[in-house]
Structures are given as C-alpha cells and as structure tokens.
Short mmCIF file of C-alpha atoms in Angstrom, two decimals:
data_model
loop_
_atom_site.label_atom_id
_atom_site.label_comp_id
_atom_site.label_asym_id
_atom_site.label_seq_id
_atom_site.Cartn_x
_atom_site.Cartn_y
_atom_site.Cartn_z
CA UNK Y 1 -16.31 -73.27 30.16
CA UNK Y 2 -18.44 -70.65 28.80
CA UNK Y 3 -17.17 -67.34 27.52
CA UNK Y 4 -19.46 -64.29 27.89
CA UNK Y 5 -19.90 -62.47 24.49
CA UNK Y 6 -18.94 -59.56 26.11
CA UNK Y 7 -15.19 -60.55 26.36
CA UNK Y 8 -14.80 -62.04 22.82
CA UNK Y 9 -16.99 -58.89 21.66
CA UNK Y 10 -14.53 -56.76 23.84
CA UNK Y 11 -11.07 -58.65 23.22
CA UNK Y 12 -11.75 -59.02 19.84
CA UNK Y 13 -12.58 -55.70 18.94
CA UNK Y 14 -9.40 -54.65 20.34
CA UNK Y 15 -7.63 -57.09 18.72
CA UNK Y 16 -8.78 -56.48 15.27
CA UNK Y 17 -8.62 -53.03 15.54
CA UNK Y 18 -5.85 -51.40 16.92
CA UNK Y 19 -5.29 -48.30 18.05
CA UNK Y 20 -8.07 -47.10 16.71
CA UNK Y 21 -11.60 -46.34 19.13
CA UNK Y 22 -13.71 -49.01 18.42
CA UNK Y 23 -16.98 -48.49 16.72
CA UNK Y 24 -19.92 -50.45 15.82
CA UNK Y 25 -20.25 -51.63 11.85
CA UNK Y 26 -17.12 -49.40 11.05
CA UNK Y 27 -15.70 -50.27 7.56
CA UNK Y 28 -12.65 -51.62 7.58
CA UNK Y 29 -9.41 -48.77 7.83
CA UNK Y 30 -7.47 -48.93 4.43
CA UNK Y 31 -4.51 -50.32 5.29
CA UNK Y 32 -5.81 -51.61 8.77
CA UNK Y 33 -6.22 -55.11 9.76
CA UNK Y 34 -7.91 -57.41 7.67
CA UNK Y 35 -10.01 -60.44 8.50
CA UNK Y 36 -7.96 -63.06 10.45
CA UNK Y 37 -5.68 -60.37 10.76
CA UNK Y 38 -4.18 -58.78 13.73
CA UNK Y 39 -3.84 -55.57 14.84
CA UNK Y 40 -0.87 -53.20 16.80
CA UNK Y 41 -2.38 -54.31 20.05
CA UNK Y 42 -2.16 -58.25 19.55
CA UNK Y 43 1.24 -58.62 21.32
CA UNK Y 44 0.19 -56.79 24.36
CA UNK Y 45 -2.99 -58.99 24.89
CA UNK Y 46 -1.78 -61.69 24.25
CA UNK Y 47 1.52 -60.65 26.61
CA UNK Y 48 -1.31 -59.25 29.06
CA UNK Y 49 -3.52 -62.79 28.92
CA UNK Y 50 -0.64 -64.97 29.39
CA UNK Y 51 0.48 -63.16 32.36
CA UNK Y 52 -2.91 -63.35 33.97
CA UNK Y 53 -3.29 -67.29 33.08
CA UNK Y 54 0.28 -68.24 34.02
CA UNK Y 55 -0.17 -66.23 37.75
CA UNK Y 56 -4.04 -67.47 38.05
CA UNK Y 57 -3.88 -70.74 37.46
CA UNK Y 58 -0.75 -71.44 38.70
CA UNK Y 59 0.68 -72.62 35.14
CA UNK Y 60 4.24 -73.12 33.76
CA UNK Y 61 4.92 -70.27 30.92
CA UNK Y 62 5.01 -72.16 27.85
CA UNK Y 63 1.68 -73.79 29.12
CA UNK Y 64 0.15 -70.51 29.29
CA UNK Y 65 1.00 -69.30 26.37
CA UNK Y 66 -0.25 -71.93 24.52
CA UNK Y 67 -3.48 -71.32 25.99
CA UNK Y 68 -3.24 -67.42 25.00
CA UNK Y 69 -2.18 -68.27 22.03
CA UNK Y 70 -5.27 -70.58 20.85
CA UNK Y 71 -6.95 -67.89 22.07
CA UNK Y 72 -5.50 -65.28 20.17
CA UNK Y 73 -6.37 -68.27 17.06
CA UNK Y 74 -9.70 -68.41 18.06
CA UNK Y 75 -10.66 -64.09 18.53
CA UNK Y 76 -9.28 -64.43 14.65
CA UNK Y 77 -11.41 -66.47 13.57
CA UNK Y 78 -14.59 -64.63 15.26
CA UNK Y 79 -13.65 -61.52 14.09
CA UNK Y 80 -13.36 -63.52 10.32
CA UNK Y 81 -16.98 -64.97 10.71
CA UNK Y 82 -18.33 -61.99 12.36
CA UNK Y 83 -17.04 -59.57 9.56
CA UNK Y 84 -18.72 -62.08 7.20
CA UNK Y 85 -22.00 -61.82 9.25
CA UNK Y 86 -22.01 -57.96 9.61
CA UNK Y 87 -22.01 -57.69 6.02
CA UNK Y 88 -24.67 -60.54 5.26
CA UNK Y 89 -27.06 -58.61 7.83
CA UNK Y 90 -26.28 -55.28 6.23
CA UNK Y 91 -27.59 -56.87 2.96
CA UNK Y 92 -30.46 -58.13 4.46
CA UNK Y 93 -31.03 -54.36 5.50
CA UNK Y 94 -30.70 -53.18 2.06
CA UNK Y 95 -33.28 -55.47 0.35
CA UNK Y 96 -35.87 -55.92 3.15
CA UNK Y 97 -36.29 -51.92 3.21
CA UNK Y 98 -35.20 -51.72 -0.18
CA UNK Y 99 -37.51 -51.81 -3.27
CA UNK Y 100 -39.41 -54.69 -4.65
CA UNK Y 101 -42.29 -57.08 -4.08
CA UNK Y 102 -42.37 -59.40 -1.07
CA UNK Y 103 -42.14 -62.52 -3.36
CA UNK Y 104 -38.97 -60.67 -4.87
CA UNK Y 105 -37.58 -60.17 -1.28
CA UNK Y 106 -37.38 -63.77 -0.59
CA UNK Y 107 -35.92 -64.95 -3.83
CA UNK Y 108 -33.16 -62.40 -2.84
CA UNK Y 109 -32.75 -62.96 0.81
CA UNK Y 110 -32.91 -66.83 0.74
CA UNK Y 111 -29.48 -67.24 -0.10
CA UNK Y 112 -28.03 -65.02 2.33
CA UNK Y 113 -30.25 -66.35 5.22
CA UNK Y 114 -28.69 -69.85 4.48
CA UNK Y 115 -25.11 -67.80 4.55
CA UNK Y 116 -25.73 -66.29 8.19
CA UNK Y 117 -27.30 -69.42 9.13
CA UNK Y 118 -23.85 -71.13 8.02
CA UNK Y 119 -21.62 -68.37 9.33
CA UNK Y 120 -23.66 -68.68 12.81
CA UNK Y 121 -23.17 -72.17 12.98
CA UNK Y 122 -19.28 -71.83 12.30
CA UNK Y 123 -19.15 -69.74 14.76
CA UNK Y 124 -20.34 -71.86 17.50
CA UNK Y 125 -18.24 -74.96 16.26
CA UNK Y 126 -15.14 -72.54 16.74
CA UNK Y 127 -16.57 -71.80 19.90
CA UNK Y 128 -16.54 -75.24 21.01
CA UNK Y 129 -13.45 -76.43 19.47
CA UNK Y 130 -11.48 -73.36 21.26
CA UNK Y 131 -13.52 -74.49 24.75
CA UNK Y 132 -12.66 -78.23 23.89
CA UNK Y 133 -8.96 -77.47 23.52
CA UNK Y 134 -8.41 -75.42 26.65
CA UNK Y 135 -10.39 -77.12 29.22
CA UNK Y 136 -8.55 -80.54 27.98
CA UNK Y 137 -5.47 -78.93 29.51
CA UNK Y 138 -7.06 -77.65 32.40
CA UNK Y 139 -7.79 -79.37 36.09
CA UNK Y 140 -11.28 -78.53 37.30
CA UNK Y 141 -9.98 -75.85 39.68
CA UNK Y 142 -7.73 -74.54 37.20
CA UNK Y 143 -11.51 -74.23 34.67
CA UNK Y 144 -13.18 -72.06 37.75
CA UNK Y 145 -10.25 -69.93 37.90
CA UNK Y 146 -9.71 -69.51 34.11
CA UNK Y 147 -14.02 -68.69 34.64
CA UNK Y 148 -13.21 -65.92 37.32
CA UNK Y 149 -10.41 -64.62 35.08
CA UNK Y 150 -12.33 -64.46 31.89
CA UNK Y 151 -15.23 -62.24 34.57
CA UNK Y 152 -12.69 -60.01 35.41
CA UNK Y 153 -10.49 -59.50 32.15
CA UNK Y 154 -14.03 -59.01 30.66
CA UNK Y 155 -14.53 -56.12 32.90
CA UNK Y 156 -11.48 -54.42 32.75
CA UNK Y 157 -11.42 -54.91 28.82
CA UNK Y 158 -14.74 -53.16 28.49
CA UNK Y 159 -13.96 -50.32 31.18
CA UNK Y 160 -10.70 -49.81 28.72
CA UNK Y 161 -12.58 -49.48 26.05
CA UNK Y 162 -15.60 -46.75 27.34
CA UNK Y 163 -11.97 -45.11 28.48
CA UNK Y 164 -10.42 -44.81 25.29
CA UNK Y 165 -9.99 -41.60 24.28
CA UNK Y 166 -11.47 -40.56 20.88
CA UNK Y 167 -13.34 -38.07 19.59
CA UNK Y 168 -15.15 -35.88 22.20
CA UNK Y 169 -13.66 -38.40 24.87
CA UNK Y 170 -11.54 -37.94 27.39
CA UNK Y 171 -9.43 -40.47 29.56
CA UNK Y 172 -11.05 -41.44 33.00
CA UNK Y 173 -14.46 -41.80 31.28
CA UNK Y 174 -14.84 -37.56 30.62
CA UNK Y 175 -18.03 -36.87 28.91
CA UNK Y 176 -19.11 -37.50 25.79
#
C-alpha cells in the first residue's frame, strides 16, 4: 500500500499542530507540541480514523484501532524526521546564499547533506515498516479498501484544512 504524501503531509500537520492554522516552515509554538509530540486534535483523528477503518473494512474495534494507532506512531515519527529535515534545508539556505567561497560552502554543507540524506532515508524505512505492519493484518480486499479510504480521508483532510479559519479566512473556503 502506498500512501500519498498529501495525506501524511495533511494528517500530520494536523496532528502536530493543533488548533492552530497550519503554515509552511512555522517555528514551533512555545508551549505547543514538540517533535514526536501530539497535539489537541490527536484524539479526534485518531477517534475519526478508527471509525472509518472499523466501518470500511469491515474490522472488529480493537483491530482497528490498532491499525489507527500505528498510524498515529508512525505521523509521529514523520513529523520528528521532517522537523529535523526542515531545519537541515533551512541551513543549507543560509550558507549556500550566505557568504564565503565555494570551496568553503562545501566544507560546510557536506555534513548536513549526509544528515538529510540520513533523515530521508529514515524516513522511508518508517514508511515501509508502518506499510509492512498494516498490510500484514490486512486481506487483499481489505488493502484496496484501506487504498480508497486513505483517497478519500486525504481529500477531506486537505479540504479541512484550506477551510480552517485563520487570519483573513473565513469558514466555507471565504476569500483570502
């Protein structure tokens, strides 16, 4: 099974963040949610996912909760690794267009490029393991329908999120 990167981008996002509109390379809130860390809206998505697997794929409760709940395991530790990433790639920012020789540049950036390069890699091992440990509980009908679900919880996710109100929003995607 393949998850689009718009749900965990979308899912986790909300997770980590809470009530808070989401924006992209926000600091993190003082007091707010910290890596591997979950936010006031955890309970509901996971509440909200469990729901949708038990009644989709035809599951017993406690089975789909453990499936929401290595879920929940796995958006934590994206959001970790792509935290760590953000801030490697803002550093690459700052010396690349920062001063110094090109010789200099490299010297400075090779460490962090092997750091990304690590951080990228973890992430795609989580990736797997998570995919590994819920399509081992899963018949093959039950994997196409957890597919369709993911499509459409994807969807709704990110229409929730253009929906959020925030500044200069309104509810019912109002204009900018």
């Amino acid at each position: 099974m393949r998850l689009p990167l718009t749900l965990l981008l979308a899912v986790s996002t909300l997770w980590a963040q809470g009530p808070e509109r989401p924006r992209v390379n926000r600091p993190l809130r003082p007091g707010g949610p910290g890596p591997g860390e979950e936010g006031p809206l955890a309970p509901q998505l996971m509440q909200i996912r469990m729901t949708r697997i038990r009644e989709s794929l035809n599951l017993p409760e406690e089975r789909a909760r453990a499936i929401s709940q290595r879920w929940g395991e796995y958006d934590r530790e994206f959001m970790q690794n792509n935290r760590q990433i953000q801030q490697v790639r803002q550093r690459f920012g700052e010396i690349l267009f920062g001063p110094g020789s090109e010789e200099e540049k490299n010297v400075r950036v090779k460490p962090l490029l092997e750091q990304f390069l690590d951080l990228r890699r973890r992430q795609v091992e989580a990736k797997s393991r998570f995919e590994e440990d819920i399509l081992a509980q899963l018949s093959p009908a039950q994997q196409a329908r957890l597919i369709m679900l993911v499509d459409n919880l994807t969807q709704r996710l990110l229409e929730a999120v253009r929906n959020r109100p925030g500044p200069g929003r309104r509810f019912q995607g109002g204009p900018e």
